[in-house]
């Protein structure tokens, strides 16, 4: 394609004809995954193996024009809608992204149930919402907003349990808990007060550090019983650079987020860890990973870009959400897994609220 010898349509048609078990060709698969994600993965291979970069340069022409693939209204290698199938139609493993018309400002907070009752919109029109949590004691829902990817405008938002009184509790430019591209972990009170920087893994003012996904902090969970909090640093996409760290809830005397010496790397060489939760009673840490090859205990696989995770410790269930628009429930060991929402718009974070 980069040399103008063939088109995405011709390549996909040839692929499907030669390998009849596939419904999608490579161009459609790349559109479904996202061209910027494909470019990031390929950049890793180029760096590690000394490969030529012409194909990434070709993809960059699409990315720079805002043609990111199925999730973009401008389309990708194919025109808009080619890799999106209508609800209820058969779709292949890679057709896992559902593109809203305005992807940066059409986020929603949804309420559902494991019995599969229809999803109810609680809050709409949000800018890239991500992680989410609920405090029944405070009577509020809290979520992070990633903001516009090219800007330093992330925030933490909150609303009442009925979706009213939506407000920013941590102003733009900062995130509660993890600030991915900011390379930081924060904490604050439910009202946004007592904001405290806990971990600083890089300097945003330095391009080489800001552009290093191995420094990006993603998921966070707290274990009061052990006196620690845990977080993920994802690394390049599916490059086995991911790590999980822990540090003390209390900051060591005389230390700050960049100099504290109680940080410990718990797991490393993970494909791409994202969200995580702790089962304190059994001393088990669970996490989602967008890759599947791992040296650690695999509970469930085959999710379409796993993101959100929540544990129902009372009933011994795990809940997970993926970018393919599916929410799953399973036993703590991965058994009896089932989908109770499927073929929806891409999900990010989720949280379980006890009945």
mmCIF file of C-alpha atoms in Angstrom:
data_model
loop_
_atom_site.group_PDB
_atom_site.id
_atom_site.type_symbol
_atom_site.label_atom_id
_atom_site.label_comp_id
_atom_site.label_asym_id
_atom_site.label_seq_id
_atom_site.Cartn_x
_atom_site.Cartn_y
_atom_site.Cartn_z
ATOM 1 C CA UNK A 1 0.000 0.000 0.000
ATOM 2 C CA UNK A 2 2.823 2.405 0.852
ATOM 3 C CA UNK A 3 4.301 1.835 -2.614
ATOM 4 C CA UNK A 4 0.955 2.256 -4.377
ATOM 5 C CA UNK A 5 0.980 -1.307 -5.711
ATOM 6 C CA UNK A 6 -2.348 -2.266 -4.166
ATOM 7 C CA UNK A 7 -5.235 -0.868 -2.111
ATOM 8 C CA UNK A 8 -6.614 -1.874 1.301
ATOM 9 C CA UNK A 9 -9.713 -3.282 -0.393
ATOM 10 C CA UNK A 10 -7.675 -5.465 -2.769
ATOM 11 C CA UNK A 11 -5.394 -6.758 -0.017
ATOM 12 C CA UNK A 12 -8.310 -7.627 2.258
ATOM 13 C CA UNK A 13 -10.201 -9.356 -0.560
ATOM 14 C CA UNK A 14 -7.138 -11.436 -1.456
ATOM 15 C CA UNK A 15 -6.572 -12.370 2.210
ATOM 16 C CA UNK A 16 -10.168 -13.515 2.729
ATOM 17 C CA UNK A 17 -10.114 -15.544 -0.494
ATOM 18 C CA UNK A 18 -6.855 -17.305 0.392
ATOM 19 C CA UNK A 19 -7.754 -17.933 4.042
ATOM 20 C CA UNK A 20 -11.463 -18.622 3.937
ATOM 21 C CA UNK A 21 -11.720 -18.939 7.728
ATOM 22 C CA UNK A 22 -11.116 -15.199 8.117
ATOM 23 C CA UNK A 23 -13.894 -12.654 7.715
ATOM 24 C CA UNK A 24 -11.515 -9.681 7.821
ATOM 25 C CA UNK A 25 -8.267 -8.899 6.058
ATOM 26 C CA UNK A 26 -5.191 -7.186 7.561
ATOM 27 C CA UNK A 27 -6.279 -3.650 6.647
ATOM 28 C CA UNK A 28 -9.649 -4.133 8.340
ATOM 29 C CA UNK A 29 -7.953 -5.666 11.361
ATOM 30 C CA UNK A 30 -5.640 -2.660 11.679
ATOM 31 C CA UNK A 31 -8.604 -0.299 11.405
ATOM 32 C CA UNK A 32 -10.432 -2.216 14.142
ATOM 33 C CA UNK A 33 -7.444 -2.151 16.497
ATOM 34 C CA UNK A 34 -6.637 1.498 15.728
ATOM 35 C CA UNK A 35 -3.864 2.737 13.438
ATOM 36 C CA UNK A 36 -2.111 4.627 16.227
ATOM 37 C CA UNK A 37 -1.961 1.408 18.276
ATOM 38 C CA UNK A 38 -0.596 -0.507 15.285
ATOM 39 C CA UNK A 39 2.036 2.216 14.774
ATOM 40 C CA UNK A 40 3.107 2.029 18.438
ATOM 41 C CA UNK A 41 3.492 -1.762 18.257
ATOM 42 C CA UNK A 42 5.446 -1.562 15.013
ATOM 43 C CA UNK A 43 7.729 1.146 16.406
ATOM 44 C CA UNK A 44 8.667 -1.259 19.176
ATOM 45 C CA UNK A 45 9.590 -3.978 16.654
ATOM 46 C CA UNK A 46 11.560 -1.474 14.570
ATOM 47 C CA UNK A 47 13.547 -0.414 17.619
ATOM 48 C CA UNK A 48 14.166 -3.940 18.906
ATOM 49 C CA UNK A 49 14.958 -5.612 15.574
ATOM 50 C CA UNK A 50 16.385 -2.780 13.470
ATOM 51 C CA UNK A 51 13.610 -3.042 10.866
ATOM 52 C CA UNK A 52 12.856 -0.373 8.214
ATOM 53 C CA UNK A 53 10.203 2.186 9.169
ATOM 54 C CA UNK A 54 8.558 2.882 5.797
ATOM 55 C CA UNK A 55 5.302 1.172 6.747
ATOM 56 C CA UNK A 56 4.995 3.223 9.953
ATOM 57 C CA UNK A 57 5.671 6.417 8.020
ATOM 58 C CA UNK A 58 2.828 5.369 5.716
ATOM 59 C CA UNK A 59 0.485 4.878 8.682
ATOM 60 C CA UNK A 60 1.542 8.253 10.084
ATOM 61 C CA UNK A 61 0.037 10.001 7.059
ATOM 62 C CA UNK A 62 -3.354 8.563 8.089
ATOM 63 C CA UNK A 63 -2.871 9.225 11.796
ATOM 64 C CA UNK A 64 -1.825 12.851 11.254
ATOM 65 C CA UNK A 65 -4.974 13.351 9.164
ATOM 66 C CA UNK A 66 -7.141 12.053 12.027
ATOM 67 C CA UNK A 67 -7.943 8.799 10.212
ATOM 68 C CA UNK A 68 -7.390 6.415 13.118
ATOM 69 C CA UNK A 69 -9.586 3.540 11.976
ATOM 70 C CA UNK A 70 -12.967 2.214 13.071
ATOM 71 C CA UNK A 71 -13.176 4.557 16.062
ATOM 72 C CA UNK A 72 -12.734 7.672 13.900
ATOM 73 C CA UNK A 73 -15.506 9.383 11.949
ATOM 74 C CA UNK A 74 -12.908 9.956 9.201
ATOM 75 C CA UNK A 75 -12.269 6.227 8.888
ATOM 76 C CA UNK A 76 -8.816 4.741 8.481
ATOM 77 C CA UNK A 77 -7.330 2.595 5.739
ATOM 78 C CA UNK A 78 -10.954 1.882 4.806
ATOM 79 C CA UNK A 79 -13.776 4.461 4.627
ATOM 80 C CA UNK A 80 -15.895 5.151 7.698
ATOM 81 C CA UNK A 81 -18.028 2.201 8.813
ATOM 82 C CA UNK A 82 -16.270 -0.528 6.840
ATOM 83 C CA UNK A 83 -15.034 -2.368 9.963
ATOM 84 C CA UNK A 84 -18.135 -1.622 12.034
ATOM 85 C CA UNK A 85 -20.962 -4.161 11.887
ATOM 86 C CA UNK A 86 -24.530 -3.435 12.892
ATOM 87 C CA UNK A 87 -25.704 -4.720 16.251
ATOM 88 C CA UNK A 88 -26.694 -8.369 16.026
ATOM 89 C CA UNK A 89 -24.614 -9.201 12.955
ATOM 90 C CA UNK A 90 -21.813 -11.731 13.134
ATOM 91 C CA UNK A 91 -18.434 -10.092 13.622
ATOM 92 C CA UNK A 92 -14.923 -11.416 13.719
ATOM 93 C CA UNK A 93 -12.588 -11.298 16.739
ATOM 94 C CA UNK A 94 -10.924 -8.110 15.520
ATOM 95 C CA UNK A 95 -14.096 -6.100 14.857
ATOM 96 C CA UNK A 96 -14.082 -4.905 18.442
ATOM 97 C CA UNK A 97 -14.398 -1.112 18.379
ATOM 98 C CA UNK A 98 -17.671 0.811 18.304
ATOM 99 C CA UNK A 99 -17.149 4.355 17.124
ATOM 100 C CA UNK A 100 -19.334 7.214 18.350
ATOM 101 C CA UNK A 101 -19.782 10.181 16.049
ATOM 102 C CA UNK A 102 -17.839 12.483 18.410
ATOM 103 C CA UNK A 103 -15.381 10.132 20.161
ATOM 104 C CA UNK A 104 -13.814 12.792 22.404
ATOM 105 C CA UNK A 105 -17.047 14.197 23.813
ATOM 106 C CA UNK A 106 -19.629 11.396 23.816
ATOM 107 C CA UNK A 107 -18.533 9.458 26.897
ATOM 108 C CA UNK A 108 -21.215 8.139 29.257
ATOM 109 C CA UNK A 109 -21.675 6.831 32.775
ATOM 110 C CA UNK A 110 -23.970 3.783 32.547
ATOM 111 C CA UNK A 111 -25.869 1.735 35.113
ATOM 112 C CA UNK A 112 -26.613 -1.921 34.542
ATOM 113 C CA UNK A 113 -27.008 -5.254 36.280
ATOM 114 C CA UNK A 114 -25.549 -8.734 36.013
ATOM 115 C CA UNK A 115 -29.008 -9.962 35.014
ATOM 116 C CA UNK A 116 -28.558 -8.128 31.718
ATOM 117 C CA UNK A 117 -31.292 -5.542 32.171
ATOM 118 C CA UNK A 118 -31.029 -2.662 29.657
ATOM 119 C CA UNK A 119 -28.225 -0.207 30.340
ATOM 120 C CA UNK A 120 -29.391 3.149 31.651
ATOM 121 C CA UNK A 121 -27.528 6.365 30.879
ATOM 122 C CA UNK A 122 -26.732 8.264 34.052
ATOM 123 C CA UNK A 123 -24.449 10.997 32.680
ATOM 124 C CA UNK A 124 -23.767 11.803 29.007
ATOM 125 C CA UNK A 125 -21.602 14.122 26.928
ATOM 126 C CA UNK A 126 -18.401 13.410 28.888
ATOM 127 C CA UNK A 127 -14.865 13.925 27.591
ATOM 128 C CA UNK A 128 -13.067 10.528 27.473
ATOM 129 C CA UNK A 129 -14.124 9.071 30.872
ATOM 130 C CA UNK A 130 -11.892 6.234 32.075
ATOM 131 C CA UNK A 131 -11.625 4.776 35.590
ATOM 132 C CA UNK A 132 -14.647 4.861 37.901
ATOM 133 C CA UNK A 133 -15.518 4.278 41.563
ATOM 134 C CA UNK A 134 -18.501 4.679 43.883
ATOM 135 C CA UNK A 135 -18.721 5.707 47.538
ATOM 136 C CA UNK A 136 -22.092 4.833 49.050
ATOM 137 C CA UNK A 137 -21.033 6.610 52.237
ATOM 138 C CA UNK A 138 -20.410 9.844 50.347
ATOM 139 C CA UNK A 139 -23.380 9.193 48.060
ATOM 140 C CA UNK A 140 -21.316 10.032 44.978
ATOM 141 C CA UNK A 141 -19.764 8.504 41.866
ATOM 142 C CA UNK A 142 -16.188 9.461 40.948
ATOM 143 C CA UNK A 143 -14.464 9.033 37.583
ATOM 144 C CA UNK A 144 -11.351 10.154 35.785
ATOM 145 C CA UNK A 145 -11.435 12.006 32.475
ATOM 146 C CA UNK A 146 -8.442 11.528 30.209
ATOM 147 C CA UNK A 147 -9.175 14.794 28.398
ATOM 148 C CA UNK A 148 -7.932 15.471 24.867
ATOM 149 C CA UNK A 149 -4.923 13.179 24.235
ATOM 150 C CA UNK A 150 -2.665 15.968 22.952
ATOM 151 C CA UNK A 151 -3.448 18.323 25.865
ATOM 152 C CA UNK A 152 -2.577 18.257 29.561
ATOM 153 C CA UNK A 153 -6.244 18.620 30.547
ATOM 154 C CA UNK A 154 -7.204 15.453 32.435
ATOM 155 C CA UNK A 155 -9.407 15.777 35.502
ATOM 156 C CA UNK A 156 -11.425 13.913 38.138
ATOM 157 C CA UNK A 157 -15.190 14.358 38.129
ATOM 158 C CA UNK A 158 -18.019 13.459 40.458
ATOM 159 C CA UNK A 159 -21.816 13.299 40.565
ATOM 160 C CA UNK A 160 -24.566 12.126 42.896
ATOM 161 C CA UNK A 161 -25.752 8.530 42.612
ATOM 162 C CA UNK A 162 -28.680 9.680 40.473
ATOM 163 C CA UNK A 163 -26.371 11.411 37.970
ATOM 164 C CA UNK A 164 -27.081 14.957 39.129
ATOM 165 C CA UNK A 165 -24.625 17.589 40.388
ATOM 166 C CA UNK A 166 -21.830 16.746 37.936
ATOM 167 C CA UNK A 167 -18.676 18.623 38.844
ATOM 168 C CA UNK A 168 -14.890 18.635 38.469
ATOM 169 C CA UNK A 169 -13.370 17.905 41.875
ATOM 170 C CA UNK A 170 -9.750 17.876 40.715
ATOM 171 C CA UNK A 171 -9.140 20.681 38.201
ATOM 172 C CA UNK A 172 -7.899 20.236 34.663
ATOM 173 C CA UNK A 173 -4.277 19.245 34.264
ATOM 174 C CA UNK A 174 -4.378 16.728 37.139
ATOM 175 C CA UNK A 175 -5.908 13.301 37.695
ATOM 176 C CA UNK A 176 -7.006 11.523 40.820
ATOM 177 C CA UNK A 177 -5.023 8.359 41.415
ATOM 178 C CA UNK A 178 -3.206 7.798 38.103
ATOM 179 C CA UNK A 179 -2.148 10.429 35.571
ATOM 180 C CA UNK A 180 -0.913 8.306 32.702
ATOM 181 C CA UNK A 181 1.050 10.665 30.440
ATOM 182 C CA UNK A 182 1.827 12.826 33.486
ATOM 183 C CA UNK A 183 3.636 9.795 34.980
ATOM 184 C CA UNK A 184 2.132 10.374 38.423
ATOM 185 C CA UNK A 185 -0.029 8.783 41.106
ATOM 186 C CA UNK A 186 -2.152 11.077 43.289
ATOM 187 C CA UNK A 187 -4.613 10.916 46.132
ATOM 188 C CA UNK A 188 -7.130 13.392 47.506
ATOM 189 C CA UNK A 189 -10.235 13.610 49.669
ATOM 190 C CA UNK A 190 -13.682 12.945 48.221
ATOM 191 C CA UNK A 191 -14.201 16.685 47.904
ATOM 192 C CA UNK A 192 -10.891 17.225 46.097
ATOM 193 C CA UNK A 193 -9.104 18.599 49.138
ATOM 194 C CA UNK A 194 -5.790 17.363 50.553
ATOM 195 C CA UNK A 195 -4.429 16.639 47.085
ATOM 196 C CA UNK A 196 -1.148 14.758 47.497
ATOM 197 C CA UNK A 197 1.345 13.555 44.907
ATOM 198 C CA UNK A 198 2.444 10.023 45.819
ATOM 199 C CA UNK A 199 4.558 8.810 42.901
ATOM 200 C CA UNK A 200 6.428 10.625 40.135
ATOM 201 C CA UNK A 201 8.039 8.338 37.548
ATOM 202 C CA UNK A 202 9.282 10.950 35.069
ATOM 203 C CA UNK A 203 9.512 14.604 34.080
ATOM 204 C CA UNK A 204 6.795 15.738 31.668
ATOM 205 C CA UNK A 205 9.085 18.538 30.554
ATOM 206 C CA UNK A 206 11.492 16.008 29.040
ATOM 207 C CA UNK A 207 10.295 14.636 25.713
ATOM 208 C CA UNK A 208 12.155 11.314 26.014
ATOM 209 C CA UNK A 209 10.505 10.620 29.381
ATOM 210 C CA UNK A 210 7.057 11.898 28.441
ATOM 211 C CA UNK A 211 7.025 9.643 25.360
ATOM 212 C CA UNK A 212 8.130 6.515 27.266
ATOM 213 C CA UNK A 213 5.060 4.299 27.999
ATOM 214 C CA UNK A 214 7.133 2.309 30.503
ATOM 215 C CA UNK A 215 6.804 5.350 32.799
ATOM 216 C CA UNK A 216 3.024 5.722 32.342
ATOM 217 C CA UNK A 217 0.999 4.982 35.486
ATOM 218 C CA UNK A 218 -2.401 3.433 34.706
ATOM 219 C CA UNK A 219 -4.410 1.429 37.268
ATOM 220 C CA UNK A 220 -4.246 1.890 41.057
ATOM 221 C CA UNK A 221 -5.635 -0.040 44.013
ATOM 222 C CA UNK A 222 -5.180 0.383 47.755
ATOM 223 C CA UNK A 223 -4.725 -2.318 50.404
ATOM 224 C CA UNK A 224 -5.212 -0.847 53.892
ATOM 225 C CA UNK A 225 -4.623 -4.273 55.454
ATOM 226 C CA UNK A 226 -1.074 -4.427 54.098
ATOM 227 C CA UNK A 227 -0.425 -0.690 54.315
ATOM 228 C CA UNK A 228 0.392 -0.452 50.606
ATOM 229 C CA UNK A 229 -1.021 0.817 47.351
ATOM 230 C CA UNK A 230 -0.324 -0.848 43.987
ATOM 231 C CA UNK A 231 -0.200 0.581 40.480
ATOM 232 C CA UNK A 232 0.518 -0.533 36.917
ATOM 233 C CA UNK A 233 2.947 0.959 34.413
ATOM 234 C CA UNK A 234 1.896 -0.376 31.022
ATOM 235 C CA UNK A 235 4.920 -0.064 28.707
ATOM 236 C CA UNK A 236 4.697 -0.172 24.922
ATOM 237 C CA UNK A 237 1.592 -1.875 23.572
ATOM 238 C CA UNK A 238 1.824 -5.655 24.162
ATOM 239 C CA UNK A 239 5.629 -5.390 24.376
ATOM 240 C CA UNK A 240 6.070 -7.249 27.712
ATOM 241 C CA UNK A 241 7.419 -4.077 29.317
ATOM 242 C CA UNK A 242 4.547 -3.781 31.804
ATOM 243 C CA UNK A 243 5.170 -3.731 35.545
ATOM 244 C CA UNK A 244 3.217 -3.640 38.803
ATOM 245 C CA UNK A 245 4.636 -1.633 41.706
ATOM 246 C CA UNK A 246 3.798 -1.145 45.350
ATOM 247 C CA UNK A 247 4.646 1.527 47.912
ATOM 248 C CA UNK A 248 3.608 2.398 51.451
ATOM 249 C CA UNK A 249 0.378 4.311 52.006
ATOM 250 C CA UNK A 250 2.325 6.614 54.314
ATOM 251 C CA UNK A 251 5.039 8.697 52.654
ATOM 252 C CA UNK A 252 8.478 8.011 54.248
ATOM 253 C CA UNK A 253 9.747 10.863 56.396
ATOM 254 C CA UNK A 254 11.762 13.404 54.438
ATOM 255 C CA UNK A 255 10.845 11.857 51.055
ATOM 256 C CA UNK A 256 8.687 13.068 48.191
ATOM 257 C CA UNK A 257 7.021 11.447 45.178
ATOM 258 C CA UNK A 258 10.224 11.392 43.128
ATOM 259 C CA UNK A 259 12.696 10.384 45.862
ATOM 260 C CA UNK A 260 10.763 7.905 48.038
ATOM 261 C CA UNK A 261 12.746 4.678 48.484
ATOM 262 C CA UNK A 262 9.938 2.338 49.499
ATOM 263 C CA UNK A 263 8.817 1.681 45.899
ATOM 264 C CA UNK A 264 9.080 -1.995 44.974
ATOM 265 C CA UNK A 265 8.557 -3.655 41.598
ATOM 266 C CA UNK A 266 6.283 -6.597 42.337
ATOM 267 C CA UNK A 267 5.827 -8.045 38.810
ATOM 268 C CA UNK A 268 7.592 -7.290 35.531
ATOM 269 C CA UNK A 269 7.691 -8.381 31.889
ATOM 270 C CA UNK A 270 3.878 -8.209 31.692
ATOM 271 C CA UNK A 271 2.360 -7.722 28.207
ATOM 272 C CA UNK A 272 0.348 -4.543 28.978
ATOM 273 C CA UNK A 273 -1.260 -4.375 32.465
ATOM 274 C CA UNK A 274 -4.098 -1.887 32.988
ATOM 275 C CA UNK A 275 -6.542 -2.013 35.920
ATOM 276 C CA UNK A 276 -6.043 -3.929 39.163
ATOM 277 C CA UNK A 277 -7.890 -4.911 42.356
ATOM 278 C CA UNK A 278 -6.867 -6.602 45.606
ATOM 279 C CA UNK A 279 -8.620 -9.471 47.393
ATOM 280 C CA UNK A 280 -7.172 -8.727 50.827
ATOM 281 C CA UNK A 281 -8.806 -11.664 52.617
ATOM 282 C CA UNK A 282 -6.999 -14.150 50.367
ATOM 283 C CA UNK A 283 -3.898 -12.067 49.617
ATOM 284 C CA UNK A 284 -4.499 -12.182 45.850
ATOM 285 C CA UNK A 285 -3.934 -9.336 43.390
ATOM 286 C CA UNK A 286 -6.008 -9.373 40.177
ATOM 287 C CA UNK A 287 -5.339 -7.273 37.088
ATOM 288 C CA UNK A 288 -6.434 -6.878 33.482
ATOM 289 C CA UNK A 289 -3.896 -7.037 30.690
ATOM 290 C CA UNK A 290 -4.432 -6.085 27.048
ATOM 291 C CA UNK A 291 -2.063 -8.899 26.103
ATOM 292 C CA UNK A 292 -2.476 -12.548 27.092
ATOM 293 C CA UNK A 293 0.966 -14.114 27.357
ATOM 294 C CA UNK A 294 2.101 -14.004 30.980
ATOM 295 C CA UNK A 295 4.236 -16.008 33.404
ATOM 296 C CA UNK A 296 1.671 -15.407 36.151
ATOM 297 C CA UNK A 297 -1.668 -17.059 36.928
ATOM 298 C CA UNK A 298 -4.093 -16.566 34.036
ATOM 299 C CA UNK A 299 -7.688 -16.417 35.268
ATOM 300 C CA UNK A 300 -9.542 -15.536 32.058
ATOM 301 C CA UNK A 301 -8.525 -14.888 28.461
ATOM 302 C CA UNK A 302 -10.019 -13.971 25.096
ATOM 303 C CA UNK A 303 -11.267 -10.522 26.100
ATOM 304 C CA UNK A 304 -11.119 -7.859 23.385
ATOM 305 C CA UNK A 305 -8.583 -5.412 24.859
ATOM 306 C CA UNK A 306 -9.371 -5.864 28.571
ATOM 307 C CA UNK A 307 -9.573 -2.619 30.566
ATOM 308 C CA UNK A 308 -11.844 -2.262 33.614
ATOM 309 C CA UNK A 309 -11.882 -4.665 36.548
ATOM 310 C CA UNK A 310 -13.969 -4.901 39.727
ATOM 311 C CA UNK A 311 -14.301 -7.622 42.386
ATOM 312 C CA UNK A 312 -17.446 -8.743 44.163
ATOM 313 C CA UNK A 313 -15.741 -10.242 47.203
ATOM 314 C CA UNK A 314 -18.984 -11.134 48.992
ATOM 315 C CA UNK A 315 -20.256 -13.349 46.158
ATOM 316 C CA UNK A 316 -16.767 -14.275 44.877
ATOM 317 C CA UNK A 317 -17.175 -12.862 41.366
ATOM 318 C CA UNK A 318 -14.962 -10.848 39.058
ATOM 319 C CA UNK A 319 -16.311 -8.244 36.640
ATOM 320 C CA UNK A 320 -14.352 -7.059 33.611
ATOM 321 C CA UNK A 321 -14.978 -4.697 30.697
ATOM 322 C CA UNK A 322 -13.199 -4.397 27.372
ATOM 323 C CA UNK A 323 -12.826 -2.017 24.461
ATOM 324 C CA UNK A 324 -14.880 -4.434 22.371
ATOM 325 C CA UNK A 325 -18.003 -3.288 24.203
ATOM 326 C CA UNK A 326 -18.478 -6.313 26.447
ATOM 327 C CA UNK A 327 -18.908 -6.721 30.211
ATOM 328 C CA UNK A 328 -18.165 -10.127 31.736
ATOM 329 C CA UNK A 329 -18.831 -11.804 35.076
ATOM 330 C CA UNK A 330 -16.989 -14.921 36.246
ATOM 331 C CA UNK A 331 -16.012 -16.831 39.359
ATOM 332 C CA UNK A 332 -12.793 -15.726 41.047
ATOM 333 C CA UNK A 333 -10.939 -18.580 39.331
ATOM 334 C CA UNK A 334 -12.333 -17.622 35.911
ATOM 335 C CA UNK A 335 -14.965 -20.374 35.822
ATOM 336 C CA UNK A 336 -18.575 -19.910 34.659
ATOM 337 C CA UNK A 337 -17.701 -16.807 32.685
ATOM 338 C CA UNK A 338 -20.542 -15.168 30.814
ATOM 339 C CA UNK A 339 -21.264 -11.919 29.033
ATOM 340 C CA UNK A 340 -24.151 -9.836 30.275
ATOM 341 C CA UNK A 341 -23.556 -6.803 28.046
ATOM 342 C CA UNK A 342 -22.191 -7.287 24.541
ATOM 343 C CA UNK A 343 -21.846 -5.439 21.243
ATOM 344 C CA UNK A 344 -22.018 -2.073 23.003
ATOM 345 C CA UNK A 345 -19.846 0.991 22.591
ATOM 346 C CA UNK A 346 -16.301 0.575 23.965
ATOM 347 C CA UNK A 347 -16.144 0.297 27.759
ATOM 348 C CA UNK A 348 -13.302 1.613 29.914
ATOM 349 C CA UNK A 349 -13.591 1.492 33.711
ATOM 350 C CA UNK A 350 -16.298 -0.239 35.715
ATOM 351 C CA UNK A 351 -17.119 -0.665 39.396
ATOM 352 C CA UNK A 352 -19.355 -3.095 41.292
ATOM 353 C CA UNK A 353 -21.842 -1.640 43.792
ATOM 354 C CA UNK A 354 -23.108 -4.161 46.389
ATOM 355 C CA UNK A 355 -26.882 -4.522 46.507
#
